[in-house]
CSV table of N, CA and C in Angstrom, one decimal:
chain,number,residue,atom,x,y,z
T,1,UNK,N,-4.1,16.5,0.9
T,1,UNK,CA,-3.0,15.6,0.4
T,1,UNK,C,-3.5,14.8,-0.8
T,2,UNK,N,-2.6,14.7,-1.7
T,2,UNK,CA,-2.9,13.9,-3.0
T,2,UNK,C,-3.2,12.5,-2.6
T,3,UNK,N,-4.2,11.9,-3.3
T,3,UNK,CA,-4.6,10.5,-3.1
T,3,UNK,C,-3.5,9.5,-3.2
T,4,UNK,N,-2.6,9.8,-4.1
T,4,UNK,CA,-1.5,8.8,-4.3
T,4,UNK,C,-0.6,8.8,-3.1
T,5,UNK,N,-0.4,9.9,-2.4
T,5,UNK,CA,0.4,9.9,-1.1
T,5,UNK,C,-0.4,9.1,-0.1
T,6,UNK,N,-1.7,9.3,0.0
T,6,UNK,CA,-2.5,8.5,1.0
T,6,UNK,C,-2.4,7.0,0.7
T,7,UNK,N,-2.5,6.6,-0.6
T,7,UNK,CA,-2.4,5.2,-0.9
T,7,UNK,C,-1.0,4.7,-0.6
T,8,UNK,N,0.0,5.4,-0.9
T,8,UNK,CA,1.4,5.0,-0.6
T,8,UNK,C,1.6,4.8,0.9
T,9,UNK,N,1.1,5.7,1.7
T,9,UNK,CA,1.3,5.6,3.1
T,9,UNK,C,0.5,4.5,3.7
T,10,UNK,N,-0.7,4.3,3.1
T,10,UNK,CA,-1.5,3.1,3.6
T,10,UNK,C,-0.8,1.8,3.3
T,11,UNK,N,-0.3,1.7,2.1
T,11,UNK,CA,0.4,0.5,1.7
T,11,UNK,C,1.7,0.3,2.6
T,12,UNK,N,2.4,1.3,2.8
T,12,UNK,CA,3.6,1.2,3.6
T,12,UNK,C,3.3,0.8,5.0
T,13,UNK,N,2.2,1.3,5.7
T,13,UNK,CA,1.9,1.0,7.0
T,13,UNK,C,1.3,-0.5,7.1
T,14,UNK,N,0.6,-0.9,6.0
T,14,UNK,CA,0.1,-2.3,6.0
T,14,UNK,C,1.3,-3.2,5.9
T,15,UNK,N,2.3,-2.9,5.0
T,15,UNK,CA,3.5,-3.8,4.9
T,15,UNK,C,4.2,-3.9,6.2
T,16,UNK,N,4.5,-2.8,6.9
T,16,UNK,CA,5.2,-2.9,8.1
T,16,UNK,C,4.5,-3.6,9.2
T,17,UNK,N,3.2,-3.4,9.2
T,17,UNK,CA,2.3,-4.1,10.2
T,17,UNK,C,2.4,-5.6,9.9
T,18,UNK,N,2.2,-6.0,8.6
T,18,UNK,CA,2.2,-7.4,8.3
T,18,UNK,C,3.6,-8.1,8.6
T,19,UNK,N,4.7,-7.4,8.3
T,19,UNK,CA,6.0,-7.9,8.6
T,19,UNK,C,6.0,-8.4,10.1
T,20,UNK,N,5.5,-7.5,11.0
T,20,UNK,CA,5.5,-7.8,12.4
T,20,UNK,C,4.6,-9.0,12.7
T,21,UNK,N,3.4,-9.0,12.1
T,21,UNK,CA,2.5,-10.1,12.3
T,21,UNK,C,3.0,-11.4,11.8
T,22,UNK,N,3.8,-11.4,10.8
T,22,UNK,CA,4.4,-12.7,10.4
T,22,UNK,C,5.6,-13.1,11.2
T,23,UNK,N,6.3,-12.2,11.8
T,23,UNK,CA,7.5,-12.5,12.6
T,23,UNK,C,7.2,-12.9,14.0
T,24,UNK,N,6.2,-12.3,14.6
T,24,UNK,CA,5.9,-12.5,16.0
T,24,UNK,C,5.5,-14.0,16.3
T,25,UNK,N,4.7,-14.6,15.5
T,25,UNK,CA,4.4,-16.1,15.8
T,25,UNK,C,5.7,-17.0,15.6
T,26,UNK,N,6.6,-16.5,14.7
T,26,UNK,CA,7.8,-17.3,14.5
T,26,UNK,C,8.7,-17.2,15.8
T,27,UNK,N,8.7,-16.1,16.5
T,27,UNK,CA,9.3,-16.0,17.8
T,27,UNK,C,8.6,-16.9,18.8
T,28,UNK,N,7.3,-17.0,18.7
T,28,UNK,CA,6.6,-17.9,19.6
T,28,UNK,C,7.0,-19.3,19.4
T,29,UNK,N,7.3,-19.7,18.2
T,29,UNK,CA,7.7,-21.1,17.9
T,29,UNK,C,9.0,-21.3,18.6
T,30,UNK,N,10.0,-20.4,18.5
T,30,UNK,CA,11.3,-20.6,19.2
T,30,UNK,C,11.1,-20.6,20.7
T,31,UNK,N,10.3,-19.7,21.2
T,31,UNK,CA,10.1,-19.6,22.6
T,31,UNK,C,9.5,-20.9,23.2
T,32,UNK,N,8.5,-21.4,22.5
T,32,UNK,CA,7.8,-22.6,22.9
T,32,UNK,C,8.8,-23.8,22.9
T,33,UNK,N,9.8,-23.8,22.0
T,33,UNK,CA,10.7,-24.9,21.9
T,33,UNK,C,11.8,-24.9,22.9
T,34,UNK,N,12.1,-23.7,23.5
T,34,UNK,CA,13.2,-23.5,24.4
T,34,UNK,C,12.9,-24.0,25.8
T,35,UNK,N,14.0,-24.6,26.4
T,35,UNK,CA,13.9,-25.0,27.8
T,35,UNK,C,14.8,-24.1,28.7
T,36,UNK,N,15.4,-23.2,28.1
T,36,UNK,CA,16.4,-22.4,28.8
T,36,UNK,C,15.7,-21.1,29.4
T,37,UNK,N,15.7,-20.9,30.7
T,37,UNK,CA,15.0,-19.8,31.3
T,37,UNK,C,15.6,-18.4,30.9
T,38,UNK,N,16.9,-18.3,30.7
T,38,UNK,CA,17.4,-17.0,30.2
T,38,UNK,C,17.0,-16.7,28.8
T,39,UNK,N,16.9,-17.7,28.0
T,39,UNK,CA,16.4,-17.6,26.6
T,39,UNK,C,14.9,-17.2,26.6
T,40,UNK,N,14.1,-17.8,27.5
T,40,UNK,CA,12.7,-17.4,27.7
T,40,UNK,C,12.6,-15.9,28.0
T,41,UNK,N,13.4,-15.4,28.9
T,41,UNK,CA,13.4,-14.0,29.2
T,41,UNK,C,13.7,-13.1,28.0
T,42,UNK,N,14.6,-13.5,27.2
T,42,UNK,CA,15.0,-12.7,26.0
T,42,UNK,C,13.8,-12.7,25.0
T,43,UNK,N,13.2,-13.9,24.9
T,43,UNK,CA,12.0,-14.0,23.9
T,43,UNK,C,10.9,-13.1,24.5
T,44,UNK,N,10.7,-13.1,25.7
T,44,UNK,CA,9.6,-12.2,26.3
T,44,UNK,C,9.8,-10.8,25.9
T,45,UNK,N,11.0,-10.3,26.0
T,45,UNK,CA,11.4,-8.9,25.7
T,45,UNK,C,11.1,-8.7,24.2
T,46,UNK,N,11.6,-9.6,23.4
T,46,UNK,CA,11.4,-9.5,21.9
T,46,UNK,C,10.0,-9.5,21.5
T,47,UNK,N,9.2,-10.3,22.1
T,47,UNK,CA,7.8,-10.4,21.8
T,47,UNK,C,7.0,-9.1,22.2
T,48,UNK,N,7.3,-8.7,23.4
T,48,UNK,CA,6.6,-7.5,23.8
T,48,UNK,C,7.0,-6.3,23.0
T,49,UNK,N,8.3,-6.1,22.7
T,49,UNK,CA,8.7,-5.0,21.9
T,49,UNK,C,8.2,-5.0,20.5
T,50,UNK,N,8.2,-6.2,19.9
T,50,UNK,CA,7.7,-6.3,18.5
T,50,UNK,C,6.3,-6.0,18.4
T,51,UNK,N,5.5,-6.5,19.4
T,51,UNK,CA,4.0,-6.2,19.3
T,51,UNK,C,3.8,-4.7,19.5
T,52,UNK,N,4.4,-4.1,20.4
T,52,UNK,CA,4.2,-2.6,20.6
T,52,UNK,C,4.8,-1.8,19.5
T,53,UNK,N,5.8,-2.4,18.8
T,53,UNK,CA,6.4,-1.7,17.6
T,53,UNK,C,5.4,-1.7,16.4
T,54,UNK,N,4.8,-2.8,16.2
T,54,UNK,CA,3.9,-2.9,15.0
T,54,UNK,C,2.5,-2.4,15.2
T,55,UNK,N,2.1,-2.3,16.5
T,55,UNK,CA,0.7,-1.9,16.7
T,55,UNK,C,0.4,-0.4,16.2
T,56,UNK,N,1.3,0.5,16.4
T,56,UNK,CA,1.0,1.8,15.8
T,56,UNK,C,0.9,1.8,14.2
T,57,UNK,N,1.6,0.8,13.6
T,57,UNK,CA,1.5,0.7,12.2
T,57,UNK,C,0.1,0.2,11.8
T,58,UNK,N,-0.5,-0.7,12.6
T,58,UNK,CA,-1.9,-1.2,12.4
T,58,UNK,C,-2.8,0.0,12.5
T,59,UNK,N,-2.6,0.9,13.5
T,59,UNK,CA,-3.5,2.0,13.6
T,59,UNK,C,-3.3,3.0,12.5
T,60,UNK,N,-2.1,3.2,12.0
T,60,UNK,CA,-1.9,4.1,10.9
T,60,UNK,C,-2.4,3.6,9.6
T,61,UNK,N,-2.3,2.3,9.4
T,61,UNK,CA,-2.9,1.6,8.2
T,61,UNK,C,-4.4,1.9,8.2
T,62,UNK,N,-5.0,1.7,9.4
T,62,UNK,CA,-6.4,2.0,9.5
T,62,UNK,C,-6.8,3.4,9.2
T,63,UNK,N,-6.0,4.4,9.7
T,63,UNK,CA,-6.3,5.8,9.5
T,63,UNK,C,-6.2,6.1,8.0
T,64,UNK,N,-5.1,5.7,7.4
T,64,UNK,CA,-5.0,6.0,5.9
T,64,UNK,C,-6.0,5.2,5.1
T,65,UNK,N,-6.4,4.0,5.5
T,65,UNK,CA,-7.4,3.3,4.8
T,65,UNK,C,-8.8,4.0,4.9
T,66,UNK,N,-9.1,4.4,6.1
T,66,UNK,CA,-10.4,5.2,6.2
T,66,UNK,C,-10.3,6.5,5.4
T,67,UNK,N,-9.2,7.1,5.4
T,67,UNK,CA,-9.0,8.4,4.7
T,67,UNK,C,-9.3,8.1,3.2
T,68,UNK,N,-8.8,7.0,2.7
T,68,UNK,CA,-9.0,6.6,1.3
T,68,UNK,C,-10.5,6.4,1.0
T,69,UNK,N,-11.2,5.7,1.9
T,69,UNK,CA,-12.6,5.5,1.7
T,69,UNK,C,-13.3,6.9,1.7
T,70,UNK,N,-13.0,7.7,2.7
T,70,UNK,CA,-13.6,9.0,2.8
T,70,UNK,C,-13.3,9.9,1.5
T,71,UNK,N,-12.1,9.7,1.0
T,71,UNK,CA,-11.7,10.5,-0.2
T,71,UNK,C,-12.6,10.1,-1.4
T,72,UNK,N,-12.8,8.8,-1.6
T,72,UNK,CA,-13.7,8.3,-2.7
T,72,UNK,C,-15.2,8.5,-2.5
T,73,UNK,N,-15.6,8.6,-1.2
T,73,UNK,CA,-17.0,8.9,-0.9
T,73,UNK,C,-17.9,7.8,-0.6
T,74,UNK,N,-19.0,8.1,0.0
T,74,UNK,CA,-20.0,7.2,0.5
T,74,UNK,C,-20.6,6.4,-0.7
T,75,UNK,N,-20.9,7.0,-1.8
T,75,UNK,CA,-21.5,6.3,-2.9
T,75,UNK,C,-20.6,5.2,-3.4
T,76,UNK,N,-19.3,5.5,-3.5
T,76,UNK,CA,-18.3,4.6,-3.9
T,76,UNK,C,-18.3,3.4,-3.0
T,77,UNK,N,-18.3,3.7,-1.7
T,77,UNK,CA,-18.3,2.7,-0.6
T,77,UNK,C,-19.5,1.8,-0.8
T,78,UNK,N,-20.7,2.3,-1.0
T,78,UNK,CA,-21.9,1.5,-1.1
T,78,UNK,C,-21.8,0.6,-2.3
T,79,UNK,N,-21.2,1.1,-3.4
T,79,UNK,CA,-21.2,0.3,-4.6
T,79,UNK,C,-20.1,-0.7,-4.7
T,80,UNK,N,-19.1,-0.7,-3.8
T,80,UNK,CA,-17.9,-1.5,-3.8
T,80,UNK,C,-18.1,-2.8,-3.0
T,81,UNK,N,-18.7,-3.8,-3.5
T,81,UNK,CA,-18.9,-5.1,-2.8
T,81,UNK,C,-17.5,-5.7,-2.4
T,82,UNK,N,-16.5,-5.5,-3.3
T,82,UNK,CA,-15.2,-6.1,-3.0
T,82,UNK,C,-14.6,-5.5,-1.7
T,83,UNK,N,-14.9,-4.2,-1.5
T,83,UNK,CA,-14.4,-3.5,-0.3
T,83,UNK,C,-15.1,-4.0,1.0
T,84,UNK,N,-16.4,-4.3,0.9
T,84,UNK,CA,-17.1,-4.8,2.0
T,84,UNK,C,-16.5,-6.2,2.4
T,85,UNK,N,-16.2,-7.0,1.4
T,85,UNK,CA,-15.5,-8.3,1.7
T,85,UNK,C,-14.1,-8.1,2.3
T,86,UNK,N,-13.4,-7.2,1.7
T,86,UNK,CA,-12.1,-6.9,2.2
T,86,UNK,C,-12.1,-6.4,3.6
T,87,UNK,N,-13.0,-5.5,4.0
T,87,UNK,CA,-13.1,-5.0,5.3
T,87,UNK,C,-13.5,-6.1,6.3
T,88,UNK,N,-14.3,-7.0,5.9
T,88,UNK,CA,-14.7,-8.2,6.7
T,88,UNK,C,-13.4,-9.0,7.0
T,89,UNK,N,-12.6,-9.3,6.0
T,89,UNK,CA,-11.4,-10.0,6.2
T,89,UNK,C,-10.4,-9.2,7.0
T,90,UNK,N,-10.4,-7.9,6.9
T,90,UNK,CA,-9.5,-7.1,7.7
T,90,UNK,C,-9.9,-7.1,9.2
T,91,UNK,N,-11.2,-7.2,9.5
T,91,UNK,CA,-11.6,-7.4,10.9
T,91,UNK,C,-10.9,-8.7,11.4
T,92,UNK,N,-10.9,-9.7,10.6
T,92,UNK,CA,-10.2,-11.0,11.1
T,92,UNK,C,-8.7,-10.7,11.4
T,93,UNK,N,-8.1,-10.0,10.5
T,93,UNK,CA,-6.7,-9.7,10.7
T,93,UNK,C,-6.4,-8.9,12.0
T,94,UNK,N,-7.3,-7.9,12.2
T,94,UNK,CA,-7.2,-7.1,13.5
T,94,UNK,C,-7.4,-8.0,14.7
T,95,UNK,N,-8.4,-9.0,14.6
T,95,UNK,CA,-8.6,-9.9,15.6
T,95,UNK,C,-7.4,-10.8,15.9
T,96,UNK,N,-6.8,-11.2,14.8
T,96,UNK,CA,-5.5,-12.0,14.9
T,96,UNK,C,-4.5,-11.2,15.6
T,97,UNK,N,-4.3,-9.9,15.3
T,97,UNK,CA,-3.4,-9.0,15.9
T,97,UNK,C,-3.5,-9.0,17.4
T,98,UNK,N,-4.8,-8.8,17.8
T,98,UNK,CA,-5.0,-8.7,19.3
T,98,UNK,C,-5.0,-10.1,19.9
T,99,UNK,N,-5.2,-11.2,19.2
T,99,UNK,CA,-5.0,-12.5,19.7
T,99,UNK,C,-3.5,-12.7,20.0
T,100,UNK,N,-2.7,-12.2,19.1
T,100,UNK,CA,-1.2,-12.3,19.3
T,100,UNK,C,-0.8,-11.6,20.6
T,101,UNK,N,-1.5,-10.5,20.9
T,101,UNK,CA,-1.2,-9.8,22.2
T,101,UNK,C,-1.5,-10.7,23.4
T,102,UNK,N,-2.7,-11.4,23.3
T,102,UNK,CA,-3.0,-12.3,24.4
T,102,UNK,C,-1.9,-13.3,24.6
T,103,UNK,N,-1.4,-13.8,23.5
T,103,UNK,CA,-0.3,-14.8,23.6
T,103,UNK,C,1.0,-14.2,24.1
T,104,UNK,N,1.3,-13.0,23.8
T,104,UNK,CA,2.4,-12.3,24.3
T,104,UNK,C,2.3,-12.2,25.9
T,105,UNK,N,1.1,-11.9,26.3
T,105,UNK,CA,0.8,-11.8,27.7
T,105,UNK,C,1.0,-13.2,28.4
T,106,UNK,N,0.5,-14.2,27.7
T,106,UNK,CA,0.6,-15.6,28.3
T,106,UNK,C,2.0,-16.0,28.4
T,107,UNK,N,2.8,-15.7,27.4
T,107,UNK,CA,4.3,-16.0,27.5
T,107,UNK,C,4.9,-15.2,28.6
T,108,UNK,N,4.6,-14.0,28.7
T,108,UNK,CA,5.1,-13.1,29.8
T,108,UNK,C,4.9,-13.6,31.2
T,109,UNK,N,3.7,-14.3,31.3
T,109,UNK,CA,3.4,-14.8,32.6
T,109,UNK,C,3.7,-16.3,32.8
T,110,UNK,N,4.5,-16.8,31.8
T,110,UNK,CA,5.0,-18.2,31.8
T,110,UNK,C,3.8,-19.2,31.8
T,111,UNK,N,2.7,-18.8,31.1
T,111,UNK,CA,1.5,-19.6,31.0
T,111,UNK,C,1.2,-20.1,29.6
T,112,UNK,N,2.3,-20.3,28.8
T,112,UNK,CA,2.1,-20.9,27.4
T,112,UNK,C,1.4,-22.2,27.5
T,113,UNK,N,0.4,-22.4,26.7
T,113,UNK,CA,-0.3,-23.7,26.7
T,113,UNK,C,-0.3,-24.4,25.3
T,114,UNK,N,0.5,-23.8,24.4
T,114,UNK,CA,0.5,-24.3,23.1
T,114,UNK,C,1.9,-24.9,22.7
T,115,UNK,N,1.9,-25.7,21.7
T,115,UNK,CA,3.1,-26.4,21.2
T,115,UNK,C,3.7,-25.5,20.1
T,116,UNK,N,5.0,-25.8,19.8
T,116,UNK,CA,5.6,-25.1,18.7
T,116,UNK,C,4.9,-25.3,17.4
T,117,UNK,N,4.3,-26.5,17.2
T,117,UNK,CA,3.5,-26.8,16.0
T,117,UNK,C,2.3,-25.8,15.9
T,118,UNK,N,1.6,-25.6,17.0
T,118,UNK,CA,0.5,-24.6,17.0
T,118,UNK,C,1.0,-23.3,16.5
T,119,UNK,N,2.1,-22.8,17.0
T,119,UNK,CA,2.6,-21.5,16.6
T,119,UNK,C,3.0,-21.5,15.1
T,120,UNK,N,3.5,-22.6,14.6
T,120,UNK,CA,3.9,-22.7,13.2
T,120,UNK,C,2.6,-22.5,12.3
T,121,UNK,N,1.5,-23.2,12.7
T,121,UNK,CA,0.3,-23.0,12.0
T,121,UNK,C,-0.2,-21.6,12.1
T,122,UNK,N,-0.2,-21.1,13.4
T,122,UNK,CA,-0.6,-19.7,13.6
T,122,UNK,C,0.2,-18.7,12.7
T,123,UNK,N,1.4,-19.0,12.5
T,123,UNK,CA,2.3,-18.2,11.7
T,123,UNK,C,1.9,-18.2,10.2
T,124,UNK,N,1.4,-19.3,9.7
T,124,UNK,CA,1.1,-19.5,8.3
T,124,UNK,C,-0.4,-19.2,8.0
T,125,UNK,N,-1.3,-19.3,9.0
T,125,UNK,CA,-2.7,-19.2,8.7
T,125,UNK,C,-3.2,-17.9,8.1
T,126,UNK,N,-2.7,-16.8,8.6
T,126,UNK,CA,-3.2,-15.5,8.0
T,126,UNK,C,-2.7,-15.2,6.6
T,127,UNK,N,-1.9,-16.0,6.0
T,127,UNK,CA,-1.4,-15.8,4.7
T,127,UNK,C,-2.6,-15.8,3.7
T,128,UNK,N,-3.5,-16.8,3.9
T,128,UNK,CA,-4.6,-16.9,3.0
T,128,UNK,C,-5.5,-15.7,3.1
T,129,UNK,N,-5.8,-15.2,4.3
T,129,UNK,CA,-6.6,-14.1,4.5
T,129,UNK,C,-6.0,-12.8,3.8
T,130,UNK,N,-4.7,-12.7,4.0
T,130,UNK,CA,-4.0,-11.5,3.4
T,130,UNK,C,-3.9,-11.6,1.9
T,131,UNK,N,-3.8,-12.8,1.4
T,131,UNK,CA,-3.8,-13.0,-0.1
T,131,UNK,C,-5.2,-12.6,-0.6
T,132,UNK,N,-6.2,-12.9,0.1
T,132,UNK,CA,-7.6,-12.5,-0.3
T,132,UNK,C,-7.8,-11.0,-0.3
T,133,UNK,N,-7.2,-10.4,0.8
T,133,UNK,CA,-7.3,-8.9,0.9
T,133,UNK,C,-6.6,-8.3,-0.3
T,134,UNK,N,-5.4,-8.7,-0.6
T,134,UNK,CA,-4.6,-8.2,-1.7
T,134,UNK,C,-5.4,-8.4,-3.0
T,135,UNK,N,-5.9,-9.6,-3.3
T,135,UNK,CA,-6.6,-9.9,-4.5
T,135,UNK,C,-7.8,-9.0,-4.6
T,136,UNK,N,-8.6,-8.8,-3.6
T,136,UNK,CA,-9.7,-7.9,-3.6
T,136,UNK,C,-9.3,-6.5,-3.9
T,137,UNK,N,-8.3,-6.0,-3.3
T,137,UNK,CA,-7.9,-4.6,-3.4
T,137,UNK,C,-7.3,-4.3,-4.8
T,138,UNK,N,-6.7,-5.3,-5.4
T,138,UNK,CA,-6.0,-5.0,-6.7
T,138,UNK,C,-7.0,-5.4,-7.9
T,139,UNK,N,-7.6,-6.5,-7.8
T,139,UNK,CA,-8.5,-7.0,-8.9
T,139,UNK,C,-9.9,-6.4,-8.8
T,140,UNK,N,-10.4,-6.1,-7.6
T,140,UNK,CA,-11.7,-5.6,-7.4
T,140,UNK,C,-12.8,-6.4,-8.2
T,141,UNK,N,-12.9,-7.7,-7.9
T,141,UNK,CA,-13.7,-8.6,-8.8
T,141,UNK,C,-15.2,-8.4,-8.7
T,142,UNK,N,-15.7,-7.6,-7.7
T,142,UNK,CA,-17.1,-7.4,-7.5
T,142,UNK,C,-17.5,-6.0,-7.5
């Protein structure tokens, strides 16, 4: 497969994954604000379905990212400090992804312990990390 196709698919899967990671905590905000049990049940369904919808995209983004690294080779990987930093930040994003799953499970069991304000912060916090990842991938400053 041509490297441009690999890059395009990697970018597509990252974008779809990020869309879900930005939207899921927003649903948590509304869920935490609601006092209506029927609304809670609807949010539980939305949260579970969204997490399971975007998780394959996280996996496919990883597959195509590893494919890109393999395409460029081990020598390129060793020489690319920017990529090492990007991969470190990416580990944090995957950790965030699975932390959101823990929260989905907490809501599903009616054991939410956080305020809507917490979820607003959680919704906005990864923006800085993702900005760093994009900056590193495009500018390659190191």
